[in-house]
Coordinates of C-alpha atoms in Angstrom, one line a residue:
M1 CA 121.0 75.7 78.3
I2 CA 118.0 73.3 78.3
T3 CA 119.1 70.0 79.9
T4 CA 117.6 66.5 79.7
E5 CA 116.1 67.1 83.2
H6 CA 114.3 70.2 81.9
R7 CA 112.9 68.3 78.9
Q8 CA 111.6 65.4 81.0
T9 CA 109.9 67.8 83.4
V10 CA 108.5 70.3 80.9
D11 CA 107.8 68.4 77.7
I12 CA 104.8 66.7 79.0
P13 CA 103.2 64.5 76.3
G14 CA 99.7 65.4 75.0
P15 CA 97.9 66.4 71.9
W16 CA 100.1 69.5 71.7
T17 CA 103.6 69.8 70.2
H18 CA 106.6 71.3 72.0
R19 CA 109.3 73.6 70.5
S20 CA 111.7 76.3 71.4
I21 CA 111.6 79.7 69.7
A22 CA 113.9 82.7 69.8
A23 CA 112.4 86.0 70.8
N24 CA 113.8 89.2 72.5
G25 CA 117.3 87.8 73.0
A26 CA 116.2 84.5 74.7
Q27 CA 114.8 81.1 73.9
F28 CA 111.2 80.4 74.9
H29 CA 109.5 77.0 75.3
V30 CA 106.0 76.8 73.9
A31 CA 103.4 74.0 73.7
E32 CA 101.0 74.6 70.8
M33 CA 98.2 73.0 68.8
G34 CA 95.5 74.0 66.3
H35 CA 95.2 76.2 63.3
G36 CA 93.7 79.7 62.9
P37 CA 94.1 83.1 64.6
L38 CA 96.7 83.0 67.5
I39 CA 95.9 82.8 71.2
L40 CA 98.9 83.1 73.4
L41 CA 98.5 81.6 76.9
L42 CA 100.5 83.0 79.8
H43 CA 100.8 81.2 83.1
G44 CA 101.2 82.7 86.6
F45 CA 103.3 81.9 89.7
P46 CA 104.1 79.2 90.8
E47 CA 103.1 77.3 87.6
F48 CA 104.4 76.8 84.0
W49 CA 102.8 76.3 80.6
W50 CA 101.0 73.1 81.8
A51 CA 98.6 75.2 83.7
W52 CA 96.6 75.6 80.5
R53 CA 96.4 71.8 79.7
H54 CA 92.6 71.9 80.1
Q55 CA 92.1 74.9 77.7
L56 CA 94.6 74.0 75.0
P57 CA 92.6 71.2 73.3
A58 CA 89.2 73.0 73.6
L59 CA 90.4 76.3 72.1
A60 CA 92.2 74.5 69.3
A61 CA 89.1 72.5 68.5
A62 CA 87.2 75.8 68.3
G63 CA 89.3 77.0 65.4
W64 CA 92.2 78.7 67.1
R65 CA 96.0 78.3 67.0
V66 CA 96.9 78.1 70.6
A67 CA 100.4 78.4 72.1
A68 CA 101.1 78.2 75.8
M69 CA 104.5 79.6 76.6
D70 CA 106.8 79.3 79.6
L71 CA 107.6 82.8 80.8
R72 CA 111.3 83.8 80.9
G73 CA 112.8 82.0 83.9
Y74 CA 110.2 79.3 84.1
G75 CA 110.0 75.7 82.8
G76 CA 111.8 75.2 79.5
S77 CA 112.4 78.8 78.7
D78 CA 115.8 80.5 79.2
K79 CA 116.6 81.5 82.8
T80 CA 118.6 84.7 82.2
P81 CA 120.3 86.7 84.9
R82 CA 118.2 89.8 84.1
G83 CA 115.0 90.6 82.2
Y84 CA 112.2 90.3 84.8
D85 CA 111.0 93.9 84.6
P86 CA 107.7 94.6 82.8
F87 CA 109.4 96.5 79.9
T88 CA 111.3 93.3 79.0
F89 CA 108.2 91.2 79.9
A90 CA 106.1 93.0 77.3
A91 CA 108.8 92.6 74.7
D92 CA 109.0 88.9 75.5
I93 CA 105.3 88.5 74.9
T94 CA 105.2 90.4 71.6
G95 CA 108.5 88.9 70.5
V96 CA 107.0 85.4 70.9
I97 CA 103.9 86.4 68.9
R98 CA 106.2 87.6 66.0
S99 CA 108.4 84.5 66.2
L100 CA 105.3 82.3 65.9
G101 CA 104.8 84.1 62.6
E102 CA 101.9 86.3 63.6
R103 CA 101.6 90.1 63.9
R104 CA 98.8 90.0 66.5
A105 CA 97.3 87.6 69.0
V106 CA 94.7 87.3 71.7
L107 CA 96.3 87.1 75.1
V108 CA 94.8 84.8 77.8
A109 CA 96.8 85.1 81.0
H110 CA 96.7 84.3 84.7
G111 CA 98.4 85.9 87.7
W112 CA 101.9 87.2 87.0
G113 CA 101.4 86.2 83.4
A114 CA 98.4 88.6 83.4
Y115 CA 100.6 91.4 84.9
G116 CA 102.7 91.0 81.7
A117 CA 99.7 90.8 79.5
W118 CA 98.2 94.0 80.8
T119 CA 101.6 95.6 80.2
A120 CA 102.0 94.3 76.7
A121 CA 98.5 95.5 75.8
A122 CA 99.4 99.0 77.0
M123 CA 102.9 99.3 75.7
R124 CA 102.6 97.4 72.4
P125 CA 98.9 97.6 71.4
A126 CA 99.5 97.0 67.7
H127 CA 100.3 93.3 68.6
I128 CA 97.4 92.6 71.0
E129 CA 94.0 91.8 69.5
A130 CA 92.1 91.3 72.8
L131 CA 92.9 90.5 76.4
A132 CA 91.5 87.9 78.9
V133 CA 93.0 88.2 82.4
L134 CA 92.5 85.9 85.4
S135 CA 93.3 86.8 89.0
M136 CA 95.3 89.9 88.4
P137 CA 94.2 93.6 88.5
H138 CA 95.6 96.2 86.1
P139 CA 99.2 97.0 87.2
L140 CA 98.4 100.6 88.0
V141 CA 95.5 99.5 90.3
L142 CA 97.9 97.2 92.1
R143 CA 100.6 99.8 92.3
R144 CA 98.2 102.4 93.8
H145 CA 97.0 99.8 96.3
L146 CA 100.5 99.1 97.4
L147 CA 101.5 102.7 97.6
R148 CA 98.5 103.4 99.8
G149 CA 99.7 100.9 102.3
G150 CA 98.5 97.7 100.8
F151 CA 102.0 96.2 100.9
R152 CA 101.6 95.8 104.7
H153 CA 98.9 93.3 104.1
S154 CA 100.5 91.6 101.1
G155 CA 102.5 88.9 102.6
S156 CA 103.1 87.1 99.3
L157 CA 104.9 90.2 98.0
A158 CA 106.6 91.5 101.1
G159 CA 107.8 88.0 102.0
V160 CA 109.9 87.5 98.9
Q161 CA 112.0 90.7 99.0
T162 CA 114.9 89.2 101.0
P163 CA 117.7 87.6 99.0
M164 CA 117.9 83.8 98.6
V165 CA 115.7 82.8 101.7
P166 CA 112.5 82.7 99.6
E167 CA 114.3 80.7 96.9
R168 CA 115.5 78.1 99.4
R169 CA 112.0 77.9 100.8
L170 CA 110.6 77.1 97.3
I171 CA 112.9 74.2 96.6
A172 CA 113.2 72.7 100.2
D173 CA 111.7 69.3 100.7
D174 CA 111.4 68.7 96.9
G175 CA 109.4 71.9 96.4
A176 CA 106.8 71.2 99.2
H177 CA 106.2 75.0 99.6
V178 CA 105.0 75.2 96.0
E179 CA 102.2 72.8 96.8
R180 CA 101.4 74.7 100.0
L181 CA 101.0 77.9 98.0
L182 CA 98.7 76.2 95.4
R183 CA 96.5 74.9 98.2
R184 CA 96.6 78.1 100.3
W185 CA 95.5 80.3 97.4
S186 CA 92.8 77.9 96.1
A187 CA 89.3 78.0 97.5
P188 CA 88.7 75.9 100.6
G189 CA 87.7 72.4 99.6
A190 CA 88.9 72.8 96.0
S191 CA 90.1 69.6 94.3
F192 CA 93.1 71.5 92.9
P193 CA 95.9 70.7 93.1
E194 CA 95.4 67.0 92.5
P195 CA 98.4 64.9 93.3
D196 CA 99.8 64.8 89.8
A197 CA 99.6 68.5 89.3
A198 CA 101.2 69.2 92.7
L199 CA 104.2 67.0 91.8
R200 CA 104.6 68.6 88.3
Y201 CA 104.6 72.1 89.7
R202 CA 107.0 71.1 92.5
A203 CA 109.4 69.5 90.0
A204 CA 109.3 72.5 87.6
M205 CA 110.2 75.0 90.3
Q206 CA 113.2 72.9 91.2
L207 CA 114.8 73.5 87.8
W208 CA 117.3 76.0 89.1
P209 CA 117.4 79.0 88.9
A210 CA 113.7 79.0 88.3
P211 CA 112.8 80.0 91.9
H212 CA 115.1 83.0 91.7
C213 CA 113.8 84.1 88.2
A214 CA 110.1 83.6 89.3
L215 CA 110.5 85.8 92.3
E216 CA 112.4 88.5 90.4
Y217 CA 109.2 89.6 88.6
Q218 CA 107.6 90.2 92.0
R219 CA 110.7 91.9 93.4
W220 CA 110.8 94.4 90.6
M221 CA 107.2 95.3 91.0
F222 CA 107.6 95.9 94.8
R223 CA 110.9 97.7 94.7
S224 CA 109.9 99.9 91.7
L225 CA 107.3 101.6 93.9
F226 CA 110.1 103.8 95.3
R227 CA 112.2 104.2 92.1
G228 CA 112.3 106.2 88.9
D229 CA 111.7 103.1 86.7
G230 CA 108.5 102.5 88.6
R231 CA 107.3 106.0 87.9
R232 CA 108.3 105.6 84.2
F233 CA 106.3 102.4 84.1
A234 CA 103.3 104.0 85.6
K235 CA 103.4 106.8 83.1
R236 CA 103.5 104.3 80.2
L237 CA 100.4 102.6 81.5
Q238 CA 98.3 105.6 82.4
D239 CA 96.1 105.7 79.3
P240 CA 93.0 103.4 79.4
L241 CA 93.2 100.3 77.2
N242 CA 91.0 100.5 74.0
L243 CA 90.6 96.9 73.2
P244 CA 88.2 94.1 74.3
V245 CA 89.0 92.9 77.8
L246 CA 87.6 89.9 79.7
Q247 CA 88.4 89.9 83.4
V248 CA 87.8 86.7 85.5
H249 CA 88.3 86.6 89.2
G250 CA 87.5 84.1 91.9
S251 CA 85.4 85.3 94.8
Q252 CA 87.6 83.4 97.3
D253 CA 90.9 84.5 96.0
T254 CA 92.9 85.2 99.1
N255 CA 96.0 86.4 97.2
I256 CA 94.3 89.2 95.2
S257 CA 90.9 90.5 96.6
I258 CA 88.0 90.6 94.2
D259 CA 87.3 94.3 95.0
L260 CA 90.9 95.2 94.1
A261 CA 90.6 93.3 90.8
A262 CA 87.3 94.9 90.0
A263 CA 88.8 98.4 90.2
S264 CA 90.6 97.6 86.9
R265 CA 87.4 98.7 85.1
E266 CA 88.5 102.3 85.2
M267 CA 91.6 101.5 83.1
I268 CA 89.6 100.2 80.1
S269 CA 87.9 102.3 77.5
G270 CA 87.1 99.4 75.1
E271 CA 84.6 96.6 75.5
Y272 CA 84.8 95.2 79.0
H273 CA 83.4 92.0 80.5
W274 CA 83.7 91.3 84.3
L275 CA 83.1 87.8 85.5
P276 CA 83.4 87.0 89.2
M277 CA 83.4 83.3 89.9
D278 CA 81.7 82.1 93.1
G279 CA 83.5 79.4 95.1
V280 CA 86.8 79.8 93.2
G281 CA 90.1 80.9 94.5
H282 CA 93.3 82.2 92.8
F283 CA 93.4 79.5 90.0
P284 CA 90.1 79.6 88.2
H285 CA 91.5 77.8 85.1
E286 CA 92.5 74.9 87.3
E287 CA 89.9 74.9 90.0
S288 CA 87.0 75.2 87.6
P289 CA 88.5 74.4 84.2
A290 CA 85.4 73.6 82.3
M291 CA 83.6 76.8 83.3
V292 CA 86.6 78.9 82.4
T293 CA 87.0 77.2 79.0
D294 CA 83.3 77.8 78.3
V295 CA 83.6 81.5 79.3
L296 CA 86.6 81.9 77.1
L297 CA 85.0 80.3 74.1
D298 CA 81.9 82.4 74.5
W299 CA 83.9 85.6 74.7
L300 CA 86.1 84.7 71.8
L301 CA 83.1 84.1 69.6
K302 CA 81.9 87.6 70.2
L303 CA 85.2 89.3 69.4
P304 CA 85.0 91.7 66.4
G305 CA 86.3 90.5 63.2

Protein backbone atom coordinates (compact mmCIF):
# COMPACT_ATOMS: atom_id res chain seq x y z
CA MET A 1 0.00 0.00 0.00
CA ILE A 2 1.30 3.45 -0.94
CA THR A 3 1.06 5.73 2.09
CA THR A 4 1.00 9.52 2.39
CA GLU A 5 4.65 9.33 3.46
CA HIS A 6 5.49 7.51 0.22
CA ARG A 7 3.71 10.15 -1.85
CA GLN A 8 5.41 13.06 -0.11
CA THR A 9 8.83 11.48 -0.56
CA VAL A 10 8.43 10.14 -4.09
CA ASP A 11 6.00 12.41 -5.95
CA ILE A 12 8.48 15.25 -6.34
CA PRO A 13 6.95 18.18 -8.25
CA GLY A 14 8.33 19.07 -11.64
CA PRO A 15 7.40 19.28 -15.33
CA TRP A 16 6.55 15.57 -15.24
CA THR A 17 3.37 13.81 -14.11
CA HIS A 18 3.16 10.97 -11.62
CA ARG A 19 1.00 7.88 -11.79
CA SER A 20 0.81 4.28 -10.71
CA ILE A 21 0.35 1.51 -13.26
CA ALA A 22 -0.27 -2.22 -12.93
CA ALA A 23 2.24 -4.61 -14.50
CA ASN A 24 3.37 -8.19 -13.83
CA GLY A 25 1.27 -8.55 -10.68
CA ALA A 26 2.43 -5.33 -8.98
CA GLN A 27 1.88 -1.57 -9.03
CA PHE A 28 4.72 0.59 -10.35
CA HIS A 29 5.20 4.30 -9.88
CA VAL A 30 6.31 6.24 -12.96
CA ALA A 31 7.11 9.87 -13.65
CA GLU A 32 6.55 10.72 -17.29
CA MET A 33 6.48 13.55 -19.77
CA GLY A 34 6.57 14.17 -23.50
CA HIS A 35 5.05 12.58 -26.58
CA GLY A 36 6.51 10.24 -29.17
CA PRO A 37 8.32 6.89 -29.10
CA LEU A 38 8.80 5.57 -25.57
CA ILE A 39 12.02 5.72 -23.56
CA LEU A 40 11.89 3.85 -20.25
CA LEU A 41 14.42 5.03 -17.66
CA LEU A 42 15.61 2.58 -15.00
CA HIS A 43 17.48 3.78 -11.92
CA GLY A 44 20.12 1.94 -9.91
CA PHE A 45 21.00 1.41 -6.26
CA PRO A 46 20.61 3.31 -3.93
CA GLU A 47 18.43 5.74 -5.90
CA PHE A 48 14.87 5.94 -7.26
CA TRP A 49 13.20 7.46 -10.34
CA TRP A 50 14.38 10.99 -9.42
CA ALA A 51 17.89 10.01 -10.55
CA TRP A 52 16.73 10.91 -14.08
CA ARG A 53 15.45 14.43 -13.25
CA HIS A 54 18.12 16.00 -15.48
CA GLN A 55 17.39 13.82 -18.51
CA LEU A 56 13.56 13.71 -18.42
CA PRO A 57 12.89 17.26 -19.71
CA ALA A 58 15.64 17.20 -22.35
CA LEU A 59 14.58 13.86 -23.83
CA ALA A 60 10.93 14.91 -23.84
CA ALA A 61 11.81 18.19 -25.58
CA ALA A 62 13.62 16.17 -28.26
CA GLY A 63 10.41 14.39 -29.23
CA TRP A 64 10.30 11.34 -26.99
CA ARG A 65 7.76 10.09 -24.49
CA VAL A 66 9.89 9.47 -21.42
CA ALA A 67 8.91 7.45 -18.34
CA ALA A 68 11.14 6.99 -15.31
CA MET A 69 9.95 4.07 -13.20
CA ASP A 70 10.64 3.07 -9.64
CA LEU A 71 11.88 -0.51 -9.70
CA ARG A 72 9.96 -3.10 -7.73
CA GLY A 73 10.74 -2.50 -4.06
CA TYR A 74 11.85 1.12 -4.49
CA GLY A 75 10.22 4.51 -4.11
CA GLY A 76 6.51 4.50 -4.89
CA SER A 77 6.38 1.01 -6.44
CA ASP A 78 5.09 -2.06 -4.63
CA LYS A 79 7.48 -3.62 -2.15
CA THR A 80 6.53 -7.25 -2.57
CA PRO A 81 7.94 -10.11 -0.45
CA ARG A 82 9.43 -11.78 -3.54
CA GLY A 83 10.19 -10.96 -7.15
CA TYR A 84 13.78 -9.67 -7.14
CA ASP A 85 15.26 -12.29 -9.44
CA PRO A 86 16.15 -11.20 -13.00
CA PHE A 87 13.42 -13.33 -14.58
CA THR A 88 10.79 -11.29 -12.73
CA PHE A 89 12.82 -8.11 -13.25
CA ALA A 90 12.70 -8.53 -17.04
CA ALA A 91 8.96 -9.19 -16.91
CA ASP A 92 8.48 -6.07 -14.76
CA ILE A 93 10.25 -3.93 -17.37
CA THR A 94 8.37 -5.25 -20.38
CA GLY A 95 5.12 -5.31 -18.41
CA VAL A 96 5.49 -1.59 -17.68
CA ILE A 97 6.17 -0.95 -21.37
CA ARG A 98 2.92 -2.70 -22.30
CA SER A 99 0.95 -1.00 -19.51
CA LEU A 100 2.12 2.34 -20.86
CA GLY A 101 0.36 1.38 -24.07
CA GLU A 102 3.46 0.57 -26.11
CA ARG A 103 4.83 -2.65 -27.58
CA ARG A 104 8.47 -1.57 -27.70
CA ALA A 105 10.69 0.96 -25.97
CA VAL A 106 14.26 2.19 -25.77
CA LEU A 107 15.74 1.35 -22.37
CA VAL A 108 18.12 3.78 -20.67
CA ALA A 109 19.35 2.30 -17.43
CA HIS A 110 21.92 2.71 -14.67
CA GLY A 111 23.53 0.28 -12.22
CA TRP A 112 21.17 -2.44 -11.05
CA GLY A 113 18.50 -1.01 -13.32
CA ALA A 114 20.92 -1.72 -16.18
CA TYR A 115 21.34 -5.30 -14.93
CA GLY A 116 17.60 -5.68 -15.49
CA ALA A 117 17.75 -3.88 -18.81
CA TRP A 118 20.46 -6.20 -20.16
CA THR A 119 18.29 -9.12 -19.03
CA ALA A 120 15.08 -7.80 -20.58
CA ALA A 121 16.86 -7.22 -23.89
CA ALA A 122 18.09 -10.84 -23.88
CA MET A 123 14.93 -12.54 -22.63
CA ARG A 124 12.26 -10.36 -24.25
CA PRO A 125 13.88 -8.79 -27.32
CA ALA A 126 10.57 -8.20 -29.10
CA HIS A 127 9.86 -5.38 -26.64
CA ILE A 128 13.25 -3.64 -26.61
CA GLU A 129 14.16 -1.25 -29.43
CA ALA A 130 17.62 -0.28 -28.21
CA LEU A 131 19.61 -0.25 -25.00
CA ALA A 132 21.73 2.41 -23.27
CA VAL A 133 23.47 1.16 -20.11
CA LEU A 134 25.44 3.13 -17.56
CA SER A 135 27.82 1.66 -14.98
CA MET A 136 26.94 -2.02 -15.33
CA PRO A 137 28.55 -4.78 -17.42
CA HIS A 138 26.54 -7.47 -19.16
CA PRO A 139 25.26 -9.91 -16.49
CA LEU A 140 27.28 -12.81 -17.89
CA VAL A 141 30.45 -10.72 -17.81
CA LEU A 142 29.76 -9.90 -14.17
CA ARG A 143 28.89 -13.52 -13.40
CA ARG A 144 32.14 -14.84 -14.92
CA HIS A 145 34.12 -12.23 -13.02
CA LEU A 146 32.57 -13.30 -9.72
CA LEU A 147 32.98 -17.02 -10.42
CA ARG A 148 36.67 -16.45 -11.13
CA GLY A 149 37.13 -15.02 -7.67
CA GLY A 150 36.04 -11.45 -8.21
CA PHE A 151 33.58 -11.73 -5.33
CA ARG A 152 36.55 -11.62 -2.96
CA HIS A 153 37.16 -8.05 -4.06
CA SER A 154 33.49 -7.06 -4.36
CA GLY A 155 32.77 -5.67 -0.94
CA SER A 156 29.56 -4.02 -2.09
CA LEU A 157 28.14 -7.46 -2.98
CA ALA A 158 29.68 -9.70 -0.37
CA GLY A 159 28.81 -7.22 2.35
CA VAL A 160 25.05 -7.43 1.80
CA GLN A 161 24.62 -11.21 2.00
CA THR A 162 23.97 -11.43 5.73
CA PRO A 163 20.33 -11.06 6.82
CA MET A 164 19.03 -7.74 8.20
CA VAL A 165 22.37 -6.20 9.21
CA PRO A 166 22.81 -4.39 5.86
CA GLU A 167 19.18 -3.22 6.00
CA ARG A 168 19.67 -1.72 9.44
CA ARG A 169 22.86 -0.03 8.23
CA LEU A 170 20.99 1.62 5.34
CA ILE A 171 18.32 3.19 7.55
CA ALA A 172 20.42 4.04 10.61
CA ASP A 173 20.91 7.74 11.38
CA ASP A 174 18.18 8.73 8.92
CA GLY A 175 19.84 6.90 6.04
CA ALA A 176 23.31 8.36 6.48
CA HIS A 177 24.90 5.27 4.89
CA VAL A 178 23.01 5.94 1.66
CA GLU A 179 24.76 9.29 1.40
CA ARG A 180 28.11 7.67 2.21
CA LEU A 181 27.64 5.21 -0.65
CA LEU A 182 26.75 7.98 -3.09
CA ARG A 183 29.89 9.89 -2.15
CA ARG A 184 32.14 6.82 -2.02
CA TRP A 185 31.16 5.65 -5.50
CA SER A 186 31.32 9.09 -7.12
CA ALA A 187 34.58 10.44 -8.51
CA PRO A 188 36.80 12.29 -6.01
CA GLY A 189 35.81 15.92 -5.91
CA ALA A 190 32.46 15.36 -7.64
CA SER A 191 29.71 17.84 -6.76
CA PHE A 192 27.26 14.95 -6.51
CA PRO A 193 25.44 14.33 -4.29
CA GLU A 194 24.44 17.88 -3.57
CA PRO A 195 22.68 18.32 -0.19
CA ASP A 196 19.13 18.15 -1.59
CA ALA A 197 19.86 14.98 -3.56
CA ALA A 198 21.46 13.29 -0.56
CA LEU A 199 18.43 14.04 1.61
CA ARG A 200 15.98 12.76 -1.01
CA TYR A 201 17.83 9.48 -1.52
CA ARG A 202 18.18 9.00 2.22
CA ALA A 203 14.44 9.57 2.70
CA ALA A 204 13.43 7.22 -0.11
CA MET A 205 15.51 4.37 1.28
CA GLN A 206 13.77 4.74 4.64
CA LEU A 207 10.39 3.79 3.14
CA TRP A 208 10.40 0.33 4.68
CA PRO A 209 10.86 -2.34 3.39
CA ALA A 210 12.75 -0.57 0.57
CA PRO A 211 16.20 -1.43 2.02
CA HIS A 212 15.39 -5.14 2.11
CA CYS A 213 13.90 -5.12 -1.39
CA ALA A 214 16.81 -3.17 -2.86
CA LEU A 215 19.34 -5.62 -1.45
CA GLU A 216 17.41 -8.68 -2.61
CA TYR A 217 18.39 -7.97 -6.24
CA GLN A 218 22.04 -8.14 -5.25
CA ARG A 219 21.56 -11.16 -3.02
CA TRP A 220 19.95 -13.16 -5.82
CA MET A 221 22.80 -12.40 -8.22
CA PHE A 222 25.45 -13.43 -5.68
CA ARG A 223 23.72 -16.55 -4.34
CA SER A 224 22.68 -17.75 -7.80
CA LEU A 225 26.34 -18.26 -8.68
CA PHE A 226 26.11 -21.60 -6.90
CA ARG A 227 22.54 -22.65 -7.76
CA GLY A 228 20.60 -24.12 -10.63
CA ASP A 229 18.56 -20.97 -11.24
CA GLY A 230 21.80 -19.11 -11.82
CA ARG A 231 22.87 -21.63 -14.44
CA ARG A 232 19.45 -21.39 -16.12
CA PHE A 233 19.79 -17.61 -16.12
CA ALA A 234 23.24 -17.80 -17.73
CA LYS A 235 21.92 -20.11 -20.44
CA ARG A 236 19.10 -17.69 -21.26
CA LEU A 237 21.60 -14.86 -21.73
CA GLN A 238 24.33 -16.68 -23.66
CA ASP A 239 23.37 -15.46 -27.15
CA PRO A 240 24.84 -12.05 -28.14
CA LEU A 241 22.36 -9.17 -28.29
CA ASN A 242 21.40 -8.10 -31.79
CA LEU A 243 20.21 -4.55 -31.16
CA PRO A 244 21.80 -1.10 -30.86
CA VAL A 245 23.68 -0.72 -27.57
CA LEU A 246 25.29 2.35 -26.02
CA GLN A 247 27.49 1.66 -23.02
CA VAL A 248 28.66 4.53 -20.81
CA HIS A 249 31.11 4.06 -17.95
CA GLY A 250 33.00 6.38 -15.66
CA SER A 251 36.77 6.00 -15.65
CA GLN A 252 36.78 6.50 -11.87
CA ASP A 253 33.99 4.08 -11.03
CA THR A 254 35.28 2.27 -7.93
CA ASN A 255 32.21 0.03 -7.74
CA ILE A 256 32.50 -1.53 -11.23
CA SER A 257 35.86 -1.27 -12.98
CA ILE A 258 35.97 0.19 -16.47
CA ASP A 259 37.84 -2.86 -17.81
CA LEU A 260 35.13 -5.18 -16.53
CA ALA A 261 32.42 -3.06 -18.13
CA ALA A 262 34.28 -2.90 -21.46
CA ALA A 263 34.34 -6.71 -21.66
CA SER A 264 30.60 -6.55 -22.41
CA ARG A 265 31.45 -5.89 -26.07
CA GLU A 266 31.73 -9.62 -26.71
CA MET A 267 28.05 -10.06 -25.81
CA ILE A 268 26.76 -7.70 -28.50
CA SER A 269 26.36 -8.56 -32.17
CA GLY A 270 24.39 -5.43 -33.08
CA GLU A 271 25.57 -1.84 -33.43
CA TYR A 272 27.69 -0.96 -30.40
CA HIS A 273 29.00 2.32 -29.01
CA TRP A 274 31.39 2.41 -26.06
CA LEU A 275 31.88 5.69 -24.21
CA PRO A 276 34.29 5.92 -21.27
CA MET A 277 33.88 9.18 -19.35
CA ASP A 278 37.01 10.67 -17.79
CA GLY A 279 36.79 12.06 -14.29
CA VAL A 280 33.42 10.41 -13.62
CA GLY A 281 32.53 7.74 -11.08
CA HIS A 282 29.58 5.37 -10.72
CA PHE A 283 26.83 7.94 -11.37
CA PRO A 284 27.55 9.55 -14.79
CA HIS A 285 23.95 10.79 -15.24
CA GLU A 286 24.22 12.71 -11.95
CA GLU A 287 27.91 13.62 -11.80
CA SER A 288 27.96 14.92 -15.38
CA PRO A 289 24.28 15.20 -16.34
CA ALA A 290 24.64 17.61 -19.28
CA MET A 291 27.26 15.43 -20.98
CA VAL A 292 25.23 12.26 -20.50
CA THR A 293 22.12 13.97 -21.83
CA ASP A 294 24.00 15.16 -24.93
CA VAL A 295 25.43 11.68 -25.49
CA LEU A 296 21.98 10.11 -25.22
CA LEU A 297 20.40 12.62 -27.59
CA ASP A 298 23.13 12.10 -30.17
CA TRP A 299 22.80 8.31 -29.93
CA LEU A 300 19.00 8.42 -30.11
CA LEU A 301 19.08 10.52 -33.26
CA LYS A 302 21.18 7.86 -34.98
CA LEU A 303 18.94 4.91 -34.13
CA PRO A 304 17.44 3.16 -37.18
CA GLY A 305 13.85 3.98 -37.97
